[in-house]
Coordinates of C-alpha atoms in Angstrom, one line a residue:
M1 CA -0.1 -0.5 0.2
E2 CA 2.9 2.3 0.6
L3 CA 4.5 1.9 -2.8
V4 CA 1.0 2.5 -4.2
S5 CA 0.8 5.5 -2.5
S6 CA 4.7 6.6 -3.3
F7 CA 3.6 5.7 -6.6
L8 CA 0.4 8.1 -6.9
D9 CA 2.9 11.1 -5.3
N10 CA 5.2 10.6 -7.5
F11 CA 2.7 10.6 -11.0
I12 CA 0.9 13.8 -9.6
I13 CA 4.5 15.0 -9.1
L14 CA 5.3 14.5 -12.6
L15 CA 1.8 15.9 -13.8
N16 CA 1.7 18.8 -11.9
A17 CA 5.2 19.9 -12.6
M18 CA 4.6 20.0 -16.9
S19 CA 0.4 19.6 -17.0
I20 CA 0.4 23.7 -17.6
Y21 CA 3.6 24.1 -19.8
I22 CA 1.6 21.5 -22.4
I23 CA -2.1 22.8 -22.1
I24 CA 0.0 26.3 -23.1
G25 CA 2.5 25.1 -25.5
L26 CA -1.0 23.6 -27.4
F27 CA -3.1 26.7 -27.4
I28 CA 0.3 28.8 -29.3
A29 CA 0.8 25.6 -31.3
G30 CA -3.1 26.0 -32.2
I31 CA -2.4 30.0 -33.0
L32 CA 0.5 29.1 -35.1
K33 CA -0.8 26.5 -36.8
Q34 CA -3.8 29.3 -38.1
V35 CA -1.1 32.4 -38.8
I36 CA 1.7 30.2 -40.9
P37 CA 0.6 29.6 -44.2
E38 CA 0.0 25.8 -45.3
N39 CA 2.4 25.8 -47.8
F40 CA 5.0 28.0 -46.0
V41 CA 7.8 25.5 -46.5
S42 CA 7.6 23.9 -49.4
S43 CA 7.7 26.7 -51.3
H44 CA 10.9 27.6 -49.8
L45 CA 12.6 24.4 -49.3
G46 CA 12.9 23.5 -53.8
K47 CA 16.3 23.9 -54.4
N48 CA 19.4 21.6 -53.6
S49 CA 21.5 24.1 -51.3
T50 CA 22.7 25.0 -48.0
A51 CA 19.7 27.7 -47.7
S52 CA 17.2 25.4 -47.9
V53 CA 18.8 23.0 -44.9
I54 CA 18.9 26.4 -42.7
K55 CA 15.2 27.2 -43.8
A56 CA 14.1 24.2 -43.5
T57 CA 15.7 23.6 -39.4
L58 CA 14.9 27.3 -39.1
F59 CA 11.0 26.6 -40.7
G60 CA 10.8 23.2 -38.4
I61 CA 11.0 25.0 -35.4
P62 CA 8.3 26.7 -34.2
L63 CA 5.9 24.2 -36.6
P64 CA 3.2 22.9 -33.4
V65 CA 3.9 19.5 -35.2
C66 CA 4.8 16.8 -33.5
C67 CA 7.4 13.8 -34.0
C68 CA 3.8 11.3 -35.6
S69 CA 2.7 14.7 -37.9
V70 CA 6.2 15.6 -39.3
I71 CA 6.4 12.4 -41.5
P72 CA 3.2 12.7 -43.7
L73 CA 4.8 16.6 -43.7
A74 CA 8.0 15.1 -45.0
Q75 CA 6.7 13.0 -46.9
G76 CA 5.4 16.5 -49.0
L77 CA 8.2 18.2 -49.2
K78 CA 9.3 15.7 -50.6
K79 CA 7.0 15.7 -53.4
E80 CA 7.4 19.7 -53.6
G81 CA 11.2 19.0 -54.5
A82 CA 13.1 19.4 -51.8
S83 CA 16.3 18.1 -51.5
K84 CA 17.1 15.3 -49.1
G85 CA 19.3 16.8 -47.2
A86 CA 16.6 19.3 -46.6
I87 CA 14.0 17.1 -45.6
Q88 CA 16.1 15.5 -43.5
S89 CA 16.9 18.7 -41.3
F90 CA 13.1 19.2 -41.0
L91 CA 12.5 16.0 -39.6
I92 CA 15.0 16.6 -36.9
S93 CA 14.5 20.2 -36.3
T94 CA 10.7 19.9 -35.9
P95 CA 9.8 17.6 -33.5
I96 CA 12.6 18.5 -31.2
T97 CA 11.7 22.0 -30.9
G98 CA 8.1 22.0 -31.0
V99 CA 6.6 24.8 -29.3
D100 CA 4.9 22.4 -26.4
S101 CA 8.1 20.3 -26.1
I102 CA 10.1 23.4 -25.5
L103 CA 8.0 24.2 -22.9
A104 CA 7.2 21.2 -20.9
T105 CA 11.2 21.1 -20.9
Y106 CA 11.3 24.7 -19.4
S107 CA 9.4 22.9 -16.6
L108 CA 11.5 20.1 -16.0
F109 CA 15.0 21.7 -16.7
G110 CA 15.1 24.8 -16.7
F111 CA 15.8 27.9 -19.2
I112 CA 19.9 26.6 -19.7
F113 CA 18.5 23.7 -20.8
V114 CA 16.4 24.7 -23.2
I115 CA 18.9 27.0 -24.6
F116 CA 20.9 24.3 -24.9
R117 CA 18.4 21.6 -26.4
I118 CA 17.8 24.6 -29.3
I119 CA 20.7 25.1 -30.4
S120 CA 22.0 21.9 -30.1
S121 CA 19.0 20.6 -32.4
I122 CA 20.0 23.6 -34.6
I123 CA 23.4 22.4 -35.4
I124 CA 22.7 19.1 -35.9
A125 CA 19.9 19.2 -38.2
I126 CA 21.9 21.7 -40.1
T127 CA 25.2 19.4 -40.4
V128 CA 22.8 16.4 -41.0
G129 CA 21.3 18.3 -44.3
L130 CA 24.8 19.4 -44.9
I131 CA 26.9 16.3 -45.2
Q132 CA 23.2 14.3 -46.9
N133 CA 23.4 16.9 -50.0
F134 CA 27.0 16.9 -50.1
V135 CA 27.0 12.7 -50.2
Q136 CA 24.1 12.4 -52.6
K137 CA 24.3 15.6 -54.4
N138 CA 23.7 13.4 -58.0
D139 CA 20.4 12.1 -56.4
N140 CA 19.1 15.5 -55.6
I141 CA 19.3 16.8 -58.9
K142 CA 17.8 14.4 -60.7
N143 CA 14.7 14.9 -58.5
E144 CA 15.5 18.9 -58.3
S145 CA 15.4 18.5 -61.9
F146 CA 12.0 15.7 -62.0
E147 CA 9.9 17.8 -59.4
T148 CA 10.7 21.8 -61.7
T149 CA 9.3 20.0 -64.9
F150 CA 6.3 18.3 -63.1
K151 CA 5.3 22.1 -60.9
T152 CA 6.0 23.3 -64.1
S153 CA 3.5 21.5 -66.2
C154 CA 1.2 21.7 -63.3
C155 CA 0.9 24.7 -62.5
S156 CA 0.1 26.2 -66.0
S157 CA -3.2 26.2 -65.6
S158 CA -4.7 28.9 -62.9
S159 CA -6.0 26.6 -60.8
C160 CA -2.8 26.9 -58.5
E161 CA -2.2 30.1 -59.0
A162 CA -5.8 30.4 -57.8
N163 CA -5.1 27.7 -54.7
K164 CA -1.9 29.9 -53.9
S165 CA -4.2 32.7 -53.4
V166 CA -6.9 31.7 -50.7
K167 CA -6.3 32.7 -47.2
K168 CA -7.3 31.0 -44.3
K169 CA -9.8 33.1 -41.7
F170 CA -8.0 33.1 -38.3
S171 CA -10.5 31.4 -35.7
F172 CA -10.2 30.5 -32.2
T173 CA -12.3 27.6 -32.5
N174 CA -9.9 26.1 -35.3
V175 CA -7.3 26.9 -32.9
F176 CA -8.4 25.0 -29.7
T177 CA -9.7 22.2 -32.3
Y178 CA -6.2 21.9 -33.9
G179 CA -4.2 22.1 -30.5
Y180 CA -6.2 19.8 -28.0
V181 CA -7.9 17.4 -30.5
V182 CA -5.5 17.3 -33.7
L183 CA -2.3 17.4 -32.1
F184 CA -2.7 15.9 -28.4
N185 CA -4.4 13.2 -29.8
S186 CA -1.3 11.9 -31.6
M187 CA 0.6 12.6 -28.4
A188 CA -2.5 11.7 -25.4
K189 CA -1.2 8.0 -25.5
A190 CA 2.4 8.3 -25.3
L191 CA 2.1 11.3 -22.8
L192 CA -0.1 8.9 -20.1
I193 CA 3.0 5.8 -20.6
G194 CA 5.3 8.1 -20.7
L195 CA 4.4 9.6 -17.0
V196 CA 3.3 6.0 -15.6
L197 CA 6.6 4.5 -16.7
G198 CA 8.8 7.7 -14.7
S199 CA 6.8 7.6 -12.0
L200 CA 7.3 3.7 -11.9
F201 CA 10.8 3.8 -12.1
V202 CA 11.2 6.7 -9.5
T203 CA 9.4 4.7 -7.4
F204 CA 10.7 1.3 -7.8
M205 CA 14.1 1.4 -8.9
P206 CA 16.5 1.8 -5.5
K207 CA 19.0 4.4 -6.5
E208 CA 21.4 2.9 -5.0
Y209 CA 21.2 0.2 -8.0
T210 CA 20.8 3.4 -10.6
Q211 CA 23.5 5.0 -9.4
V212 CA 26.2 1.9 -10.3
L213 CA 25.2 2.8 -13.8
F214 CA 25.0 6.0 -13.9
E215 CA 28.3 6.7 -11.8
N216 CA 30.3 5.8 -15.2
Q217 CA 29.6 8.7 -17.3
F218 CA 30.4 7.3 -20.5
L219 CA 29.0 3.7 -20.0
T220 CA 25.7 5.8 -19.4
Y221 CA 25.9 7.8 -22.8
I222 CA 26.5 4.7 -24.6
V223 CA 23.3 2.8 -23.0
I224 CA 21.2 5.9 -23.1
I225 CA 21.9 6.1 -26.8
L226 CA 21.1 2.2 -27.7
F227 CA 17.9 2.3 -25.5
S228 CA 16.5 5.5 -27.0
M229 CA 17.6 5.2 -30.6
P230 CA 15.2 2.5 -31.6
L231 CA 12.4 3.9 -29.4
Y232 CA 9.4 5.7 -30.1
T233 CA 9.6 8.6 -27.9
C234 CA 7.3 11.3 -28.3
A235 CA 10.0 14.8 -27.4
T236 CA 6.8 15.3 -24.9
A237 CA 5.7 12.8 -23.4
S238 CA 9.6 11.2 -23.2
L239 CA 9.9 14.5 -20.5
P240 CA 8.3 12.7 -17.7
L241 CA 10.7 9.5 -18.0
A242 CA 13.4 12.1 -18.6
A243 CA 12.5 13.5 -15.6
A244 CA 12.5 10.0 -13.3
F245 CA 16.1 9.2 -15.3
M246 CA 17.3 12.7 -13.5
L247 CA 15.9 11.8 -10.3
Q248 CA 17.7 8.8 -9.5
G249 CA 20.8 10.6 -10.4
M250 CA 21.6 10.2 -13.9
S251 CA 23.9 13.4 -15.8
P252 CA 21.4 16.2 -17.3
G253 CA 24.1 15.3 -20.1
A254 CA 23.1 11.8 -20.8
V255 CA 19.3 13.1 -20.1
F256 CA 19.8 15.3 -23.1
I257 CA 21.1 12.3 -25.7
F258 CA 18.1 10.3 -24.4
L259 CA 15.6 13.6 -25.9
T260 CA 17.6 14.2 -29.0
A261 CA 18.1 10.4 -30.1
G262 CA 14.6 9.3 -29.3
P263 CA 12.6 12.0 -31.1
A264 CA 14.4 12.4 -33.6
T265 CA 15.9 8.7 -34.7
S266 CA 13.0 6.7 -33.7
A267 CA 12.1 3.2 -35.6
I268 CA 9.2 4.6 -37.3
T269 CA 11.3 7.8 -38.5
M270 CA 13.9 5.7 -39.4
S271 CA 11.9 3.5 -41.2
V272 CA 10.0 6.5 -43.6
V273 CA 14.0 7.8 -43.8
Y274 CA 15.0 4.5 -45.7
K275 CA 11.9 4.4 -47.6
M276 CA 11.4 7.5 -48.6
L277 CA 15.5 8.4 -48.8
G278 CA 16.8 4.9 -49.3
K279 CA 19.9 3.6 -47.4
T280 CA 22.5 6.0 -47.8
S281 CA 20.1 8.4 -46.5
L282 CA 19.8 6.7 -43.5
I283 CA 23.0 6.0 -42.5
I284 CA 23.8 9.6 -42.8
Y285 CA 21.0 10.6 -40.8
S286 CA 20.7 7.9 -37.8
S287 CA 24.7 8.2 -37.6
I288 CA 24.9 11.8 -37.7
I289 CA 22.3 12.1 -34.9
A290 CA 24.2 9.7 -32.5
V291 CA 27.6 11.1 -33.0
L292 CA 26.3 14.3 -32.5
A293 CA 23.9 13.5 -29.3
L294 CA 26.9 12.1 -27.8
L295 CA 29.3 14.4 -28.2
F296 CA 26.7 17.7 -27.1
G297 CA 26.0 15.8 -23.5
F298 CA 29.4 15.1 -23.0
I299 CA 29.7 19.1 -23.6
Y300 CA 26.9 19.8 -21.3
D301 CA 28.0 17.3 -18.6
T302 CA 31.2 19.5 -19.0
F303 CA 30.4 23.3 -19.4
F304 CA 27.2 23.7 -17.6
K305 CA 26.2 20.8 -15.4
E306 CA 26.2 22.4 -12.4
L307 CA 23.6 25.0 -14.3
T308 CA 21.4 22.1 -14.5
L309 CA 18.5 22.2 -12.1
L310 CA 15.9 19.5 -12.3
T311 CA 12.2 22.6 -11.3
I312 CA 10.1 20.0 -9.8
I313 CA 7.9 21.5 -7.0
T314 CA 7.6 17.7 -4.7
D315 CA 5.8 19.8 -1.8
H316 CA 2.1 19.3 -2.4
E317 CA 1.6 22.8 -0.9
H318 CA 3.5 25.0 -3.1
I319 CA 1.3 24.2 -5.8
N320 CA -1.2 26.3 -6.8
I321 CA -4.9 26.6 -8.3
F322 CA -3.8 26.8 -11.9
N323 CA -2.0 23.6 -11.7
I324 CA -3.8 21.5 -10.6
M325 CA -6.2 22.8 -12.9
A326 CA -4.1 22.4 -16.1
S327 CA -3.4 18.8 -14.8
V328 CA -7.2 18.1 -13.9
L329 CA -7.5 19.3 -17.7
M330 CA -4.5 17.2 -19.4
M331 CA -6.0 14.1 -17.5
V332 CA -9.3 14.6 -19.1
L333 CA -8.2 14.5 -22.1
I334 CA -5.9 11.7 -22.0
F335 CA -8.8 10.2 -21.4
Y336 CA -11.3 11.8 -23.4
H337 CA -9.0 11.0 -26.4
L338 CA -8.0 7.1 -25.5
I339 CA -11.2 6.3 -24.9
K340 CA -12.7 7.5 -28.4
D341 CA -9.7 6.3 -30.3
T342 CA -11.1 2.8 -28.7
F343 CA -14.7 3.3 -29.8
S344 CA -13.8 5.2 -33.2
K345 CA -11.5 1.2 -33.8
K346 CA -14.6 -0.4 -32.1
E347 CA -17.0 1.0 -35.1
S348 CA -15.0 0.8 -37.8
S349 CA -14.1 -2.8 -37.3
C350 CA -18.1 -3.2 -37.8
S351 CA -18.8 -0.9 -40.5
N352 CA -15.9 -3.3 -42.3
K353 CA -17.9 -6.3 -41.1
N354 CA -21.4 -5.0 -42.3
I355 CA -20.1 -4.0 -45.5
D356 CA -18.1 -7.3 -46.4
L357 CA -21.8 -8.6 -46.1
T358 CA -23.1 -5.9 -48.0
L359 CA -20.4 -7.2 -50.9
K360 CA -21.5 -10.7 -51.2
P361 CA -22.8 -11.6 -54.2
K362 CA -26.6 -12.5 -53.9
F363 CA -27.5 -14.4 -57.4
S364 CA -31.4 -15.9 -57.8
N365 CA -32.3 -19.1 -58.6
D366 CA -33.0 -17.9 -62.9
I367 CA -29.0 -16.2 -62.9
K368 CA -27.7 -19.4 -61.3
K369 CA -29.6 -21.1 -64.1
D370 CA -27.9 -18.8 -66.8
I371 CA -24.4 -18.7 -65.7
I372 CA -24.5 -22.9 -65.9
F373 CA -26.2 -23.4 -69.1
R374 CA -24.0 -20.2 -70.8
V375 CA -20.8 -22.1 -69.2
K376 CA -21.9 -25.6 -71.0
E377 CA -22.5 -23.1 -73.9

């Protein structure tokens, strides 16, 4: 019973620490979605150049997109003629530096860690993109010429120009719909899992066991990079688990590696990179991220370790009403989306069964006789 009580306390502590920042971040993400034009990114990334890589990285920073939604966006950029380097830079910077993720990171790890995370993510994204474009110059040139021909033939009509001139009207309804329905739906399950795993880790993993690993800095780096790279970790949903690691004695540099390598190199993202850009691109993408994540983790532990403060309030008396309201709202949203997804899956399976039944051909006796007669003839 004492362990259950401790687990619930740790769960509430992690929830209160980040909930208000996630709620605010989702609202800002909804506003950005309304303000930024649909073709804003794709219209700037059509050339195989250093500028396209830098633009892809910088454009990815403010975009309200999680690590799930960035994949179809990257596929859209490829169709628009973006270079392989620009696509890879976009895949790295967008999920890591999303506004909801950055605010939640600040809530747990403080200002210095956030700034370091943003700057290092920009450097990693640009480095990967530039190396990719340098190694596979010919592939980008071929894709660029093909896409230019495609766009010229497609957009010769007035319909393309009409689509470009369409402007969205700002709507607060759409702000809330995108932030708390569309965007939150993609992270609800992963966020709950992260909170549960983080609470379990702090509750049931004694510090004397974890310190054996965490005392060896480089061994910790290797274990974390191998653990986080294939694992699907949403940039925001992985924060509770990262906070639990640090509470148990992990160095902030190792936490940085986990928060950088996880969202950018999940098994899903790497499989998409392989299918969309090829084997060479996947090797460049995963290896450069791993090397630079390890390097920046070491730099942080060397120069900024003493500046890191895990800003978690463990005393419930210091939790204000806004934290409580945000925590309640976030849990309501999590269970709403989980229940909604469960029912929608059941409804879709039932509807598929009904469709299968209605599609089965039903022949009358006269038709059957006619078919048999024609076959005999």
